[in-house]
Structure formats: C-alpha cells, structure tokens
Amino acid sequence: MYLITLFEDMGKIFVKYWDLFLIEGLTATILLSLMTVVFGTVFGAVLALVKIGRIKVLKWIVNAVVEVIRGTPMLLQLYISTFLIPVIIPAMNELENKKLICISLTLILNSAAYVSEIIRSGIEAVDKGQTEAARSLGLNGTTTMTNIVLPQAVKNILPALGNEFITVIKETSLASTFYVGELMTTYHIIVGKTHNSLPILMIIGIVYFILNFVLSKALGAFERRMKAHA
Amino acid sequence: MLNINNIYKNFEDLKVLKGVSTEIKEGEVVSIIGASGSGKSTLLRCMNLLEVPTFGEVWMEGKLLTPVDPYLHREVIEASNTYKKLVAGGIAPDEAIAKIKAEDLLNEKFSSAEGKEYKALIKKIYNENHLDINLARQKMGMVFQQFNLFNNKTVKENIMLAPIKTRTEKIKKAKIENALTKCLNLFRKEKKPLVEITETKAQIVAEAEAKAIELLKRIGLEEKADVYPSTLSGGQKQRIAIVRALAMNPDVMLFDEPTSALDPEMIGEVLDLMKDLAKEGMTMVIVTHEMGFAREVSDRVLFVDEGYIKEDASPEEIFRNPQDPRLKDFLSKVL
C-alpha cells in the first residue's frame, strides 16, 4: 500500500516541480560537471607534464598536493575551501557568488589531481621503444611527444577521462551542502515545501541514474569504435 | 667515423660497461657478439646516446657527443687544483696524473673546487668540439630488436616523418631568426643579412614522399605504403624499420639484435637486406646472435664480456682461432 502512495507522491511532485528538477537542477549539475572536467583536464594535463618532467622541486610539490587531495574526503575539502579561500583572497567576500566560485575551484582542483594521474599513466603506458625510435632518428623531445607519444597516449586517456566525468557528476551532489543550485540542492528546496523526503530523493536518484547510464553506454560505444580503429 | 673512448656505464649499482674503447672506421662492418647481459646492447646504445655513458666520451666524425671527460684530457688534469697540490707535494708529474686517474681524485661534482682554469678548459674543449645530439642522430640510423615502428602512422608516414620534421624545423628556426634580425635591423646602422630559405614545406614533403616510395620499392613493399604497422609480419616490420632509418641518409647504421624477435622463416629476408647494405659500403655496427651472419659480413668482430671488449679481431680469427677462454666457452655453446 505504501509503495503505491510513494509512486503517486512521486508523480505529483514531479508534475508540480519538474522544471526545478530537469531545467534548473539538471542543467546546473551538467554545467558544473562539464566545467569541472574541462578545466580539471587542462589543469590536470599541466600537473601531468610536471610529473613526467625533470624539475624535481616542482615534481615534489605536485606529488604532495595530489596525494593530499586524493587522501582526504571531497566534502571536507569543500568545507575547508569555502572558509579558507575568502581568508586568502579577501576580495572574494565582495563577490555575490563567492560560494559557487570556491566550490568550483575545489571541484576543479580535485578533478585535476585525478586527471593528472590518468594522463601520466596514459603517457607512461606508451611503449618506451616508440620514444627511442623517434629520438634515434634525430627528432627532438617536443616533436617526439606531440607526433608520436601523445597521439598514442590519447587512446589510453580518453576512456578513463569519460569515467572521471561520471564520477564528477556524482561528486557535484556534495556541493548541495552549500546550496549551489545543482540537482541535489533541489531536494533541499522542494522538501522545505512538501515535507515529504522519500519521493523527491527517488526522483533525483532516477535522474542521476538515467544521466550516468546514458553517458556510460555512449562512452562504451565510443571506446569500442576507437579500439576497432587502432 | 665513430670513436668510443673509455666508456663506463652504471645502472645504479650495476656496472655494465667498465672502460670500453674502440673505433668504427668509415665503410666498416663491425659485429658485436657476447652472452646475454654482457653489455653489448648497452655499448651500442651508448654510441648514439640512447644511454648516456657514466664516464668516457663518444666522438663522431671529429665531433664530441658526450660531455667532456676530464680524465681523457691530460691538459685538463694538469689544470686542476688536485694535480697542482700533488705536484707541489713533490710527486713527479707523470706519477701525479697516473695517481689521479687510478684513484679518481678529480672533484667532478663540485668542479669549482678544481679551480677556474680547469673549468674554463673543459668549457673550451666542449664548445670547440661539441655537436648537438639530435643533429648527430640524424646521421646515425638505429634498428631495434622490437622494430619500434610508430603505431599511429602508416608505413609511408613512418618513413617520411623524420626527414620532413628535421628539415621543416630548420626552416621554422630560420624564420624565427629572420624575424628577430629584422626587428633588430630597425635599430642597426649596418643591416645584418637574413638567412636564405631555399625550400618550401611542400617541396620537402614531395621529396620525402618520393624517397619513401623508392625505399619501399627497393624492399618490395610499395603496396604496403598506406597500411598501419599492426597489419604487417615481423620481417616486413623490420625491413621497413631499416629503410625508415635509411631515409635520413645516415653515415652509420646501428643494429640492436635486429633478428632476435623474428620467426625463423623471416630472419633471411632481414639479413639479406643488411647484406645488401654492407655491400653498398654502409658503415654498420651490428649486435647479433647470428654467428654465421656475423662471420660472413663483418670486417671485424668484437667479443664483449663482463663489461669489457675481451677480443677484437677479424671474423676468421675470432671463429677459427679464439684466444680468450670466455670466448672459446661462448662459441662452443652457440656454434
């Protein structure tokens, strides 16, 4: 009996607040994740280059930062950054959406740490003989990297990067603790009006699931196509 | 052509080469034989600095490829503070030099400890003789055991890549240089001339392509020009790897066990191509386990063992009348 009421409530709430879920919440989640992955990838690529590079001091710093980020919970990092960043950069306090900026920065840095590992291992997985052959022909390090190593590394990197995107989509839900308007935040908004938690959570769960399921299937198809061409 | 001068190579604590010297003359075919782990591949890889020697110098056509090794230059040792101290202490000059060499007394890590004169002399020798390693490698082809064709390029692109890139980079460099001179010329009374750029990128690509097709025809694989390496047999891959190196018109070719990863029925085609090269007068250094081949094509055979060249002689002497007991033992096992 209770299940039927649950489904009825889910239907009613969805019909009434569908725009909050699908337009505001979902869009914000996708935008936030997309931004995180794009900037995270760019920043992560820089970190990866430092990691495989030759400057020991930079290498050491980057490794330390990455280990700290990977070794502490995301939620903790979000809390710390919302307090810490405004202290470090006082000008932030005057901005209207300072919370969103702090959270975006944390998400990006967090993602960059993971992406840097993905890219580093992707580059290192390319057979050393490829580099040696290129260098033995008299090509310099940069030409070897851009013409031989990176094109082959991309094949290792892209699938893992897709998985990172899915992880980030789920992780942005943690940002709801700070009411930044993504999908999970809509729960807090709607529950304040209806005082009925479960149906809302179920709807949000379904939206997340469909989004990630479609994405992972698309990635799988993409990966198969890439393998067929290799 | 190639001068290997007192090369040492350590990997961490493992001493692979312990003072190897030899000379490869122009047009000479030299085979390097020895047991697995004897250091023969390392010796070959030190010749084009894929492994940088820990000590010692490599010279190609009168140009220095490695950093200066102070122990190989008497005048450098004589300029050092260590030597001056020893001589001031009453030791004869020749003895002092012998002592420094034997006991590794020069402070190479903190070269300022050896005085300004010493540092300046090393710098001078380096600047006078040094050749950029990328330029040197363009004249030194290398063929690997695992072929190492570029997986992301077609056969033709594999062959064309290095000739195109090395030449277009020269153009790029010249253009940047010219832009700089033009800017500076605005402030100069006497205008500096610009570097002349005689070739265009299209020309370079066309030439490289013609050369690639010609080389593929030579090995009878022109119909494979547009396929990716993953579809080829080992023998085909290795022959393409050889012509890829030839596309740079090298002065010397280094072969690192070129037939060791091949199925037996494909070894012949690769060895035949190498024999042709030898006949044409290409200078070749070949690390190999194919004793019959080494005996047939080599002008000289080096037996490497325990990090030393134990025997250096003509193939006749090495195979008919080996002197070193380790070589006798080795030959009795492989022949």
Coordinates of C-alpha atoms in Angstrom, one line a residue, chain A residues 127 129-130 132-140 143 147-148 151-152, chain B residues 45 134 137-138 140 144 148-153 161 165 169 244 248:
Chain A
D127 CA 55.9 1.8 -25.3
G129 CA 60.5 1.9 -27.8
Q130 CA 58.4 4.5 -29.6
E132 CA 63.6 5.7 -28.5
A133 CA 62.9 5.1 -32.2
A134 CA 61.8 8.8 -32.7
R135 CA 64.8 10.1 -30.8
S136 CA 67.2 7.8 -32.6
L137 CA 66.1 9.4 -35.9
G138 CA 67.2 12.8 -34.6
L139 CA 63.8 14.2 -33.6
N140 CA 63.8 16.4 -30.6
T143 CA 58.4 16.7 -31.7
N147 CA 53.8 13.5 -33.0
I148 CA 54.3 10.0 -31.5
P151 CA 48.5 10.6 -30.2
Q152 CA 49.0 7.1 -28.8
Chain B
R45 CA 73.1 2.3 -27.3
N134 CA 69.8 15.5 -32.4
R137 CA 71.5 11.1 -34.5
Q138 CA 70.2 12.3 -37.9
M140 CA 73.2 7.6 -37.2
F144 CA 65.8 -2.1 -32.8
N148 CA 59.5 0.1 -32.9
L149 CA 57.6 1.3 -35.9
F150 CA 55.3 4.2 -35.0
N151 CA 51.9 2.6 -34.3
N152 CA 49.9 5.8 -35.0
K153 CA 51.4 6.3 -38.5
L161 CA 58.2 11.6 -40.5
K165 CA 60.3 17.1 -39.4
E169 CA 62.2 22.6 -38.1
R244 CA 63.0 4.3 -42.2
M248 CA 67.7 10.1 -43.3

